[in-house]
PDB file of C-alpha atoms in Angstrom:
ATOM      1  CA  UNK A1484       0.000   0.000   0.000  1.00 70.00           C
ATOM      2  CA  UNK A1485       1.183   3.501  -0.786  1.00 81.00           C
ATOM      3  CA  UNK A1486       0.846   6.523   1.470  1.00 83.00           C
ATOM      4  CA  UNK A1487      -1.910   7.808  -0.856  1.00 83.00           C
ATOM      5  CA  UNK A1488      -3.808   4.522  -0.486  1.00 90.00           C
ATOM      6  CA  UNK A1489      -3.739   4.725   3.311  1.00 93.00           C
ATOM      7  CA  UNK A1490      -4.515   8.456   3.513  1.00 94.00           C
ATOM      8  CA  UNK A1491      -7.439   8.218   1.087  1.00 95.00           C
ATOM      9  CA  UNK A1492      -8.899   5.134   2.793  1.00 94.00           C
ATOM     10  CA  UNK A1493      -8.673   6.729   6.246  1.00 95.00           C
ATOM     11  CA  UNK A1494     -10.193  10.008   5.051  1.00 94.00           C
ATOM     12  CA  UNK A1495     -13.023   8.157   3.334  1.00 94.00           C
ATOM     13  CA  UNK A1496     -13.751   6.132   6.475  1.00 95.00           C
ATOM     14  CA  UNK A1497     -13.908   9.316   8.605  1.00 95.00           C
ATOM     15  CA  UNK A1498     -16.150  10.934   5.978  1.00 95.00           C
ATOM     16  CA  UNK A1499     -18.617   8.055   5.999  1.00 94.00           C
ATOM     17  CA  UNK A1500     -18.509   7.863   9.808  1.00 94.00           C
ATOM     18  CA  UNK A1501     -19.763  11.480   9.899  1.00 95.00           C
ATOM     19  CA  UNK A1502     -22.162  11.230   6.940  1.00 93.00           C
ATOM     20  CA  UNK A1503     -25.925  11.332   7.168  1.00 93.00           C
ATOM     21  CA  UNK A1504     -28.356   8.570   6.293  1.00 92.00           C
ATOM     22  CA  UNK A1505     -28.985   9.844   2.759  1.00 93.00           C
ATOM     23  CA  UNK A1506     -25.288   9.617   1.884  1.00 91.00           C
ATOM     24  CA  UNK A1507     -24.636   6.266   3.520  1.00 90.00           C
ATOM     25  CA  UNK A1508     -27.713   4.674   1.964  1.00 88.00           C
ATOM     26  CA  UNK A1509     -26.986   5.928  -1.556  1.00 88.00           C
ATOM     27  CA  UNK A1510     -23.249   5.133  -1.372  1.00 89.00           C
ATOM     28  CA  UNK A1511     -23.400   1.665   0.152  1.00 87.00           C
ATOM     29  CA  UNK A1512     -20.420   0.250   1.986  1.00 88.00           C
ATOM     30  CA  UNK A1513     -20.027  -2.699  -0.388  1.00 89.00           C
ATOM     31  CA  UNK A1514     -19.647  -0.295  -3.329  1.00 90.00           C
ATOM     32  CA  UNK A1515     -17.083   2.033  -1.761  1.00 92.00           C
ATOM     33  CA  UNK A1516     -13.682   2.079  -3.356  1.00 93.00           C
ATOM     34  CA  UNK A1517     -10.574   0.919  -1.500  1.00 93.00           C
ATOM     35  CA  UNK A1518      -7.675   3.286  -0.897  1.00 94.00           C
ATOM     36  CA  UNK A1519      -5.801   1.740  -3.817  1.00 93.00           C
ATOM     37  CA  UNK A1520      -8.837   2.139  -6.094  1.00 93.00           C
ATOM     38  CA  UNK A1521      -9.235   5.769  -5.019  1.00 94.00           C
ATOM     39  CA  UNK A1522      -5.570   6.479  -5.745  1.00 93.00           C
ATOM     40  CA  UNK A1523      -5.931   4.729  -9.101  1.00 92.00           C
ATOM     41  CA  UNK A1524      -8.916   6.832 -10.133  1.00 93.00           C
ATOM     42  CA  UNK A1525      -7.264  10.032  -8.844  1.00 94.00           C
ATOM     43  CA  UNK A1526      -4.081   9.354 -10.807  1.00 91.00           C
ATOM     44  CA  UNK A1527      -1.962  12.300 -12.017  1.00 89.00           C
ATOM     45  CA  UNK A1528      -3.569  14.132 -14.928  1.00 87.00           C
ATOM     46  CA  UNK A1529      -7.057  12.653 -14.556  1.00 92.00           C
ATOM     47  CA  UNK A1530      -9.858  15.115 -15.282  1.00 94.00           C
ATOM     48  CA  UNK A1531     -12.787  16.041 -13.110  1.00 96.00           C
ATOM     49  CA  UNK A1532     -15.093  18.963 -12.476  1.00 98.00           C
ATOM     50  CA  UNK A1533     -14.020  21.496  -9.864  1.00 98.00           C
ATOM     51  CA  UNK A1534     -16.759  23.560  -8.255  1.00 98.00           C
ATOM     52  CA  UNK A1535     -16.240  26.896  -6.527  1.00 98.00           C
ATOM     53  CA  UNK A1536     -18.630  29.604  -5.372  1.00 98.00           C
ATOM     54  CA  UNK A1537     -18.813  33.056  -6.964  1.00 97.00           C
ATOM     55  CA  UNK A1538     -18.822  36.147  -4.735  1.00 96.00           C
ATOM     56  CA  UNK A1539     -22.592  36.498  -5.234  1.00 97.00           C
ATOM     57  CA  UNK A1540     -23.206  32.886  -4.159  1.00 97.00           C
ATOM     58  CA  UNK A1541     -23.785  31.367  -7.596  1.00 97.00           C
ATOM     59  CA  UNK A1542     -21.954  28.113  -8.315  1.00 97.00           C
ATOM     60  CA  UNK A1543     -19.135  27.852 -10.836  1.00 98.00           C
ATOM     61  CA  UNK A1544     -17.993  24.478 -12.182  1.00 98.00           C
ATOM     62  CA  UNK A1545     -15.262  23.834 -14.725  1.00 96.00           C
ATOM     63  CA  UNK A1546     -13.155  20.894 -15.858  1.00 96.00           C
ATOM     64  CA  UNK A1547      -9.694  20.493 -14.413  1.00 95.00           C
ATOM     65  CA  UNK A1548      -6.945  17.955 -14.128  1.00 93.00           C
ATOM     66  CA  UNK A1549      -5.297  17.081 -10.851  1.00 92.00           C
ATOM     67  CA  UNK A1550      -2.480  15.432  -8.994  1.00 92.00           C
ATOM     68  CA  UNK A1551      -2.330  14.171  -5.407  1.00 92.00           C
ATOM     69  CA  UNK A1552       0.648  15.490  -3.469  1.00 91.00           C
ATOM     70  CA  UNK A1553       1.305  15.710   0.260  1.00 91.00           C
ATOM     71  CA  UNK A1554      -2.240  14.847   1.370  1.00 93.00           C
ATOM     72  CA  UNK A1555      -3.805  17.387  -0.938  1.00 95.00           C
ATOM     73  CA  UNK A1556      -5.376  17.559  -4.388  1.00 95.00           C
ATOM     74  CA  UNK A1557      -3.599  20.040  -6.663  1.00 92.00           C
ATOM     75  CA  UNK A1558      -5.157  21.654  -9.729  1.00 94.00           C
ATOM     76  CA  UNK A1559      -3.126  23.499 -12.373  1.00 93.00           C
ATOM     77  CA  UNK A1560      -4.737  26.691 -13.632  1.00 93.00           C
ATOM     78  CA  UNK A1561      -4.017  30.028 -15.265  1.00 93.00           C
ATOM     79  CA  UNK A1562      -3.765  33.507 -13.842  1.00 92.00           C
ATOM     80  CA  UNK A1563      -7.087  35.316 -14.101  1.00 94.00           C
ATOM     81  CA  UNK A1564      -9.250  32.178 -13.995  1.00 95.00           C
ATOM     82  CA  UNK A1565     -12.710  32.718 -12.509  1.00 96.00           C
ATOM     83  CA  UNK A1566     -12.053  29.996  -9.932  1.00 96.00           C
ATOM     84  CA  UNK A1567      -9.183  32.040  -8.463  1.00 97.00           C
ATOM     85  CA  UNK A1568     -11.426  35.064  -7.863  1.00 97.00           C
ATOM     86  CA  UNK A1569     -14.023  32.741  -6.355  1.00 98.00           C
ATOM     87  CA  UNK A1570     -11.502  31.214  -3.945  1.00 97.00           C
ATOM     88  CA  UNK A1571     -10.460  34.682  -2.768  1.00 96.00           C
ATOM     89  CA  UNK A1572     -14.005  35.129  -1.423  1.00 97.00           C
ATOM     90  CA  UNK A1573     -15.051  31.527  -0.675  1.00 98.00           C
ATOM     91  CA  UNK A1574     -11.931  29.374  -0.131  1.00 98.00           C
ATOM     92  CA  UNK A1575     -13.687  26.017  -0.480  1.00 97.00           C
ATOM     93  CA  UNK A1576     -13.948  23.600  -3.420  1.00 98.00           C
ATOM     94  CA  UNK A1577     -15.647  20.383  -4.447  1.00 98.00           C
ATOM     95  CA  UNK A1578     -14.301  17.992  -7.037  1.00 98.00           C
ATOM     96  CA  UNK A1579     -16.047  15.128  -8.841  1.00 97.00           C
ATOM     97  CA  UNK A1580     -14.143  12.578 -10.929  1.00 97.00           C
ATOM     98  CA  UNK A1581     -16.134   9.952 -12.848  1.00 94.00           C
ATOM     99  CA  UNK A1582     -15.356   7.152 -15.245  1.00 91.00           C
ATOM    100  CA  UNK A1583     -17.396   4.666 -17.188  1.00 88.00           C
ATOM    101  CA  UNK A1584     -21.149   4.506 -17.408  1.00 86.00           C
ATOM    102  CA  UNK A1585     -24.102   2.275 -16.731  1.00 83.00           C
ATOM    103  CA  UNK A1586     -23.185  -0.790 -14.720  1.00 82.00           C
ATOM    104  CA  UNK A1587     -19.481  -0.025 -15.224  1.00 85.00           C
ATOM    105  CA  UNK A1588     -19.199   3.381 -13.559  1.00 90.00           C
ATOM    106  CA  UNK A1589     -17.144   4.740 -10.683  1.00 92.00           C
ATOM    107  CA  UNK A1590     -16.941   8.131  -9.066  1.00 95.00           C
ATOM    108  CA  UNK A1591     -15.118  10.014  -6.338  1.00 97.00           C
ATOM    109  CA  UNK A1592     -16.217  13.258  -4.663  1.00 97.00           C
ATOM    110  CA  UNK A1593     -13.828  15.372  -2.604  1.00 97.00           C
ATOM    111  CA  UNK A1594     -14.444  18.639  -0.816  1.00 97.00           C
ATOM    112  CA  UNK A1595     -12.385  20.886   1.370  1.00 98.00           C
ATOM    113  CA  UNK A1596     -10.704  24.238   1.836  1.00 98.00           C
ATOM    114  CA  UNK A1597      -8.510  25.484  -0.975  1.00 97.00           C
ATOM    115  CA  UNK A1598      -5.814  28.053  -1.526  1.00 96.00           C
ATOM    116  CA  UNK A1599      -3.906  29.476  -4.464  1.00 94.00           C
ATOM    117  CA  UNK A1600      -0.224  28.493  -4.569  1.00 90.00           C
ATOM    118  CA  UNK A1601       2.517  30.147  -6.595  1.00 78.00           C
ATOM    119  CA  UNK A1602       4.031  27.515  -8.927  1.00 72.00           C
ATOM    120  CA  UNK A1603       7.520  28.729  -7.987  1.00 73.00           C
ATOM    121  CA  UNK A1604       6.940  27.875  -4.314  1.00 72.00           C
ATOM    122  CA  UNK A1605       8.542  24.643  -3.144  1.00 65.00           C
ATOM    123  CA  UNK A1606       5.243  22.821  -2.718  1.00 69.00           C
ATOM    124  CA  UNK A1607       3.906  24.136  -6.037  1.00 73.00           C
ATOM    125  CA  UNK A1608       7.026  22.872  -7.784  1.00 76.00           C
ATOM    126  CA  UNK A1609       6.664  19.533  -5.984  1.00 79.00           C
ATOM    127  CA  UNK A1610       3.082  19.134  -7.174  1.00 78.00           C
ATOM    128  CA  UNK A1611       4.113  20.011 -10.731  1.00 78.00           C
ATOM    129  CA  UNK A1612       6.856  17.378 -10.611  1.00 79.00           C
ATOM    130  CA  UNK A1613       4.385  14.733  -9.377  1.00 78.00           C
ATOM    131  CA  UNK A1614       2.083  15.574 -12.286  1.00 76.00           C
ATOM    132  CA  UNK A1615       4.411  13.691 -14.592  1.00 78.00           C
ATOM    133  CA  UNK A1616       4.632  16.119 -17.488  1.00 77.00           C
ATOM    134  CA  UNK A1617       5.332  19.796 -17.946  1.00 80.00           C
ATOM    135  CA  UNK A1618       2.463  22.238 -18.008  1.00 81.00           C
ATOM    136  CA  UNK A1619       3.862  25.467 -19.472  1.00 83.00           C
ATOM    137  CA  UNK A1620       0.425  27.077 -19.423  1.00 85.00           C
ATOM    138  CA  UNK A1621      -0.082  26.486 -15.659  1.00 86.00           C
ATOM    139  CA  UNK A1622       0.798  29.855 -14.170  1.00 87.00           C
ATOM    140  CA  UNK A1623      -0.598  28.956 -10.752  1.00 89.00           C
ATOM    141  CA  UNK A1624      -1.903  26.007  -8.743  1.00 90.00           C
ATOM    142  CA  UNK A1625      -4.839  25.454  -6.427  1.00 95.00           C
ATOM    143  CA  UNK A1626      -4.270  23.201  -3.422  1.00 95.00           C
ATOM    144  CA  UNK A1627      -7.363  21.608  -1.867  1.00 97.00           C
ATOM    145  CA  UNK A1628      -6.956  19.874   1.467  1.00 97.00           C
ATOM    146  CA  UNK A1629      -9.821  17.376   1.372  1.00 97.00           C
ATOM    147  CA  UNK A1630     -11.998  17.185   4.483  1.00 97.00           C
ATOM    148  CA  UNK A1631     -14.414  14.682   2.924  1.00 97.00           C
ATOM    149  CA  UNK A1632     -14.153  12.003   0.303  1.00 97.00           C
ATOM    150  CA  UNK A1633     -16.934   9.739  -0.900  1.00 96.00           C
ATOM    151  CA  UNK A1634     -16.790   7.097  -3.598  1.00 95.00           C
ATOM    152  CA  UNK A1635     -18.895   4.595  -5.442  1.00 94.00           C
ATOM    153  CA  UNK A1636     -17.927   1.842  -7.871  1.00 92.00           C
ATOM    154  CA  UNK A1637     -20.522  -0.340  -9.551  1.00 88.00           C
ATOM    155  CA  UNK A1638     -19.854  -4.033  -9.106  1.00 76.00           C
ATOM    156  CA  UNK A1639     -18.308  -4.451 -12.552  1.00 63.00           C
ATOM    157  CA  UNK A1640     -16.134  -1.348 -12.074  1.00 58.00           C
ATOM    158  CA  UNK A1641     -14.598  -2.795  -8.875  1.00 56.00           C
ATOM    159  CA  UNK A1642     -12.840  -5.638 -10.715  1.00 54.00           C
TER     160      UNK A1642
END
């Protein structure tokens, strides 16, 4: 097991321990992903939808790629992106990553506080290195420290 596997599994267990009945009944225990499956779905460069909140309270959702690094989810972005202005007012994000469809689908939801990180900072450079390829367009990074993670994998997607 990797450190990501353990961290993700522990965070997911704490999330479900604190979840309400609606969440636990719709995301049954037998269909939750293992730490290794979570890390596999949240592999470097995978795409998901990142949601932030505009200053006036309206939601904003946009596709993004990500990398896990030092118990955080990191999202490359560009200077001037709407999501950066949103985080200045409401420093919280939600991310959904999905794959497959029908009886072969899996998904992971993460949410937590987020901050903008200069790519020249040590941790920004570390996240970029973990990404696995250069991103010359990424002029800044967003670091989300997940407080909750929920997953679901249909039976055929768990194999």
